Every structure is written in structure tokens, then in C-alpha cells.
Amino acid sequence: MEDVVGILKGLRGRTVDTVYDLFFTDKRIIAAILIHPSDFNDIYGKIDLTTILVGGLPKERAVKMRSLDLTESRRSAFANKTVDEILALHRSNFEIDYENIIYATVKEGLLTKSLEIALKNPPGKKVNFSLEKGQVTEAEELVKKVLTAKAK
């Protein structure tokens, strides 16, 4: 059975409105969706009189409330599941096998912090996740722990 070594929670990836929890196992990384842009199609997809008169504030509030609910419900769905079951919970979840990683590095710039993973296949592909300031040390430790030879 595959063991989860650590979890980085609430990382932004692909787009700023896509949020993942990353499950680091002894064989791979599982990127499990918490928030996806398609979760809000019904909110953003309609223009009504309130939007015209008041602006986007009510929609922003609705998106924030749904984001909190989705994060809580999806994280509770991860509980007591195997990594394969977590991977299958959402069509946008994906995995990165450690054997497919060239290097992984935590970058800390003046304004941005990120986890960058370079892949062998497809060649030249990099996967980036934005980190919060408080996640940098945790991400560095986890990358060194599970990807010792590939940590940069």
C-alpha cells in the first residue's frame, strides 16, 4: 500500500483560481482539486439586474462562500481514502510520478513563492504551484524528504 508522507494544502496551480492539496506519497505526488474555475460557471455565467445595478460584489461574495464550502467538503472527502481514490474524485486531479521528475525546487522571490517541478515527459514541461509565505519551509522540507536526489 502506498503511504502518504506529507501534504501541502491550498496551493494555487495552473490558474490563480485553481487550488490544490498536494499529497506526497512514497511513489508520487497527487494534486487533488479543492477549487476549480468550473465550480462557479453558474455564478459567473448569468448577468442579472443585481449585477447591472450593484456590480460584481454579490457574485464575489457568493464565490467566496462556495469556495469555503467546497474546500471543506472536498477535504472531508479525502479522509479515509487511498491515494488512488483521491485521484479519482475529480477529473482535474492529476499525478506526478517521482520517476518522471527531473528536479523540484522551492523558489522564494520578493513577491512570489512557488514550488516548481520539471518533468522528463513531456520534455521541457514544468508544473508550478504558488505557495503562501508560511508554506515555504514546509515545502522545502517535504521536497528534500521525498525527492532527496532531485531537490534543487
CSV table of C-alpha atoms in Angstrom, one decimal:
chain,number,residue,atom,x,y,z
A,1,MET,CA,0.0,0.0,0.0
A,2,GLU,CA,1.2,3.5,-0.9
A,3,ASP,CA,1.9,5.7,2.1
A,4,VAL,CA,1.3,9.5,2.3
A,5,VAL,CA,4.5,11.1,3.5
A,6,GLY,CA,3.1,14.7,3.7
A,7,ILE,CA,0.5,17.1,2.4
A,8,LEU,CA,0.8,20.7,1.2
A,9,LYS,CA,-2.6,22.4,1.5
A,10,GLY,CA,-4.1,25.1,-0.5
A,11,LEU,CA,-1.6,25.6,-3.3
A,12,ARG,CA,-2.6,27.6,-6.4
A,13,GLY,CA,-1.8,26.0,-9.7
A,14,ARG,CA,-2.4,26.4,-13.4
A,15,THR,CA,-4.6,29.5,-12.9
A,16,VAL,CA,-5.0,31.7,-9.9
A,17,ASP,CA,-8.5,30.4,-9.2
A,18,THR,CA,-7.4,26.7,-9.2
A,19,VAL,CA,-6.5,25.4,-5.8
A,20,TYR,CA,-4.9,22.0,-4.9
A,21,ASP,CA,-3.9,20.0,-2.0
A,22,LEU,CA,-0.7,18.1,-2.8
A,23,PHE,CA,-0.3,14.6,-1.4
A,24,PHE,CA,3.3,13.4,-1.4
A,25,THR,CA,3.5,9.6,-1.2
A,26,ASP,CA,6.4,7.3,-1.3
A,27,LYS,CA,6.0,7.0,-5.1
A,28,ARG,CA,4.3,10.1,-6.5
A,29,ILE,CA,2.6,13.4,-5.9
A,30,ILE,CA,-1.2,13.5,-6.2
A,31,ALA,CA,-2.6,17.0,-7.0
A,32,ALA,CA,-6.2,17.0,-5.6
A,33,ILE,CA,-8.5,19.8,-6.7
A,34,LEU,CA,-10.1,21.9,-4.0
A,35,ILE,CA,-11.3,24.8,-6.1
A,36,HIS,CA,-11.7,24.8,-9.9
A,37,PRO,CA,-13.0,27.6,-12.2
A,38,SER,CA,-15.8,25.4,-13.5
A,39,ASP,CA,-17.2,25.3,-9.9
A,40,PHE,CA,-18.5,28.8,-10.5
A,41,ASN,CA,-19.9,28.7,-14.0
A,42,ASP,CA,-23.5,29.2,-12.7
A,43,ILE,CA,-22.5,32.3,-10.8
A,44,TYR,CA,-20.3,34.0,-13.4
A,45,GLY,CA,-22.4,32.8,-16.3
A,46,LYS,CA,-25.5,34.9,-15.6
A,47,ILE,CA,-26.0,38.6,-15.8
A,48,ASP,CA,-29.0,39.8,-13.8
A,49,LEU,CA,-30.4,43.1,-12.7
A,50,THR,CA,-28.5,43.0,-9.4
A,51,THR,CA,-25.2,42.7,-11.3
A,52,ILE,CA,-26.1,45.6,-13.5
A,53,LEU,CA,-27.2,47.8,-10.7
A,54,VAL,CA,-24.8,46.8,-7.8
A,55,GLY,CA,-21.8,45.4,-9.7
A,56,GLY,CA,-19.9,42.2,-9.0
A,57,LEU,CA,-19.9,42.4,-5.2
A,58,PRO,CA,-22.7,39.9,-4.6
A,59,LYS,CA,-21.1,37.5,-7.1
A,60,GLU,CA,-17.7,37.8,-5.3
A,61,ARG,CA,-19.4,37.0,-2.0
A,62,ALA,CA,-21.2,34.0,-3.5
A,63,VAL,CA,-17.9,32.7,-4.9
A,64,LYS,CA,-16.1,33.2,-1.6
A,65,MET,CA,-18.9,31.3,0.3
A,66,ARG,CA,-18.9,28.5,-2.2
A,67,SER,CA,-15.1,28.3,-2.2
A,68,LEU,CA,-15.1,27.8,1.6
A,69,ASP,CA,-17.9,25.1,1.3
A,70,LEU,CA,-16.1,23.3,-1.5
A,71,THR,CA,-12.8,23.3,0.3
A,72,GLU,CA,-14.3,21.8,3.4
A,73,SER,CA,-16.4,19.2,1.6
A,74,ARG,CA,-13.6,18.1,-0.7
A,75,ARG,CA,-11.1,17.8,2.2
A,76,SER,CA,-13.6,15.7,4.1
A,77,ALA,CA,-14.0,13.6,1.0
A,78,PHE,CA,-10.2,12.9,1.1
A,79,ALA,CA,-10.4,11.5,4.6
A,80,ASN,CA,-10.0,7.7,4.8
A,81,LYS,CA,-9.4,7.4,1.1
A,82,THR,CA,-6.5,5.7,-0.7
A,83,VAL,CA,-4.4,8.0,-2.9
A,84,ASP,CA,-5.9,6.2,-6.0
A,85,GLU,CA,-9.4,7.0,-4.7
A,86,ILE,CA,-8.4,10.7,-4.1
A,87,LEU,CA,-7.0,10.8,-7.6
A,88,ALA,CA,-10.4,9.6,-9.0
A,89,LEU,CA,-12.5,12.1,-7.1
A,90,HIS,CA,-12.3,14.9,-9.7
A,91,ARG,CA,-11.5,14.9,-13.4
A,92,SER,CA,-8.9,17.7,-12.9
A,93,ASN,CA,-6.9,15.7,-10.3
A,94,PHE,CA,-3.5,14.5,-11.6
A,95,GLU,CA,-0.4,12.6,-10.5
A,96,ILE,CA,3.3,13.2,-11.0
A,97,ASP,CA,5.4,10.0,-10.6
A,98,TYR,CA,8.7,10.7,-9.0
A,99,GLU,CA,10.4,8.8,-11.8
A,100,ASN,CA,9.1,11.5,-14.2
A,101,ILE,CA,10.6,14.4,-12.2
A,102,ILE,CA,13.9,15.9,-13.3
A,103,TYR,CA,14.0,18.3,-10.4
A,104,ALA,CA,11.8,20.0,-7.8
A,105,THR,CA,12.6,23.3,-6.3
A,106,VAL,CA,11.0,25.9,-4.0
A,107,LYS,CA,11.5,29.4,-5.2
A,108,GLU,CA,11.2,32.4,-3.0
A,109,GLY,CA,11.2,35.7,-4.8
A,110,LEU,CA,10.4,39.2,-3.5
A,111,LEU,CA,6.7,38.9,-4.3
A,112,THR,CA,6.1,35.3,-5.2
A,113,LYS,CA,6.8,31.9,-3.7
A,114,SER,CA,6.4,28.7,-5.7
A,115,LEU,CA,7.1,25.0,-6.0
A,116,GLU,CA,8.4,24.2,-9.5
A,117,ILE,CA,8.6,20.7,-10.7
A,118,ALA,CA,10.4,19.9,-14.0
A,119,LEU,CA,9.2,16.8,-15.9
A,120,LYS,CA,11.0,14.4,-18.2
A,121,ASN,CA,7.9,13.7,-20.1
A,122,PRO,CA,6.6,15.8,-21.9
A,123,PRO,CA,10.1,17.3,-22.4
A,124,GLY,CA,10.5,20.9,-21.2
A,125,LYS,CA,7.3,20.8,-19.2
A,126,LYS,CA,7.3,22.4,-15.7
A,127,VAL,CA,4.4,22.4,-13.2
A,128,ASN,CA,4.2,25.3,-10.9
A,129,PHE,CA,2.3,25.8,-7.7
A,130,SER,CA,2.1,29.1,-5.8
A,131,LEU,CA,2.9,29.0,-2.1
A,132,GLU,CA,1.9,31.2,0.8
A,133,LYS,CA,4.8,32.7,2.8
A,134,GLY,CA,4.2,30.3,5.7
A,135,GLN,CA,4.4,27.2,3.4
A,136,VAL,CA,7.9,27.8,2.1
A,137,THR,CA,9.8,25.9,4.8
A,138,GLU,CA,7.3,23.1,4.9
A,139,ALA,CA,7.5,22.7,1.1
A,140,GLU,CA,11.3,22.7,1.2
A,141,GLU,CA,11.4,20.1,3.9
A,142,LEU,CA,8.9,17.8,2.1
A,143,VAL,CA,10.7,18.1,-1.2
A,144,LYS,CA,14.0,17.2,0.4
A,145,LYS,CA,12.4,14.3,2.3
A,146,VAL,CA,10.7,12.6,-0.7
A,147,LEU,CA,12.9,13.8,-3.6
A,148,THR,CA,16.3,13.9,-2.0
A,149,ALA,CA,18.3,13.4,-5.2
A,150,LYS,CA,16.0,15.7,-7.2
A,151,ALA,CA,15.7,18.6,-4.8
A,152,LYS,CA,17.3,21.7,-6.3
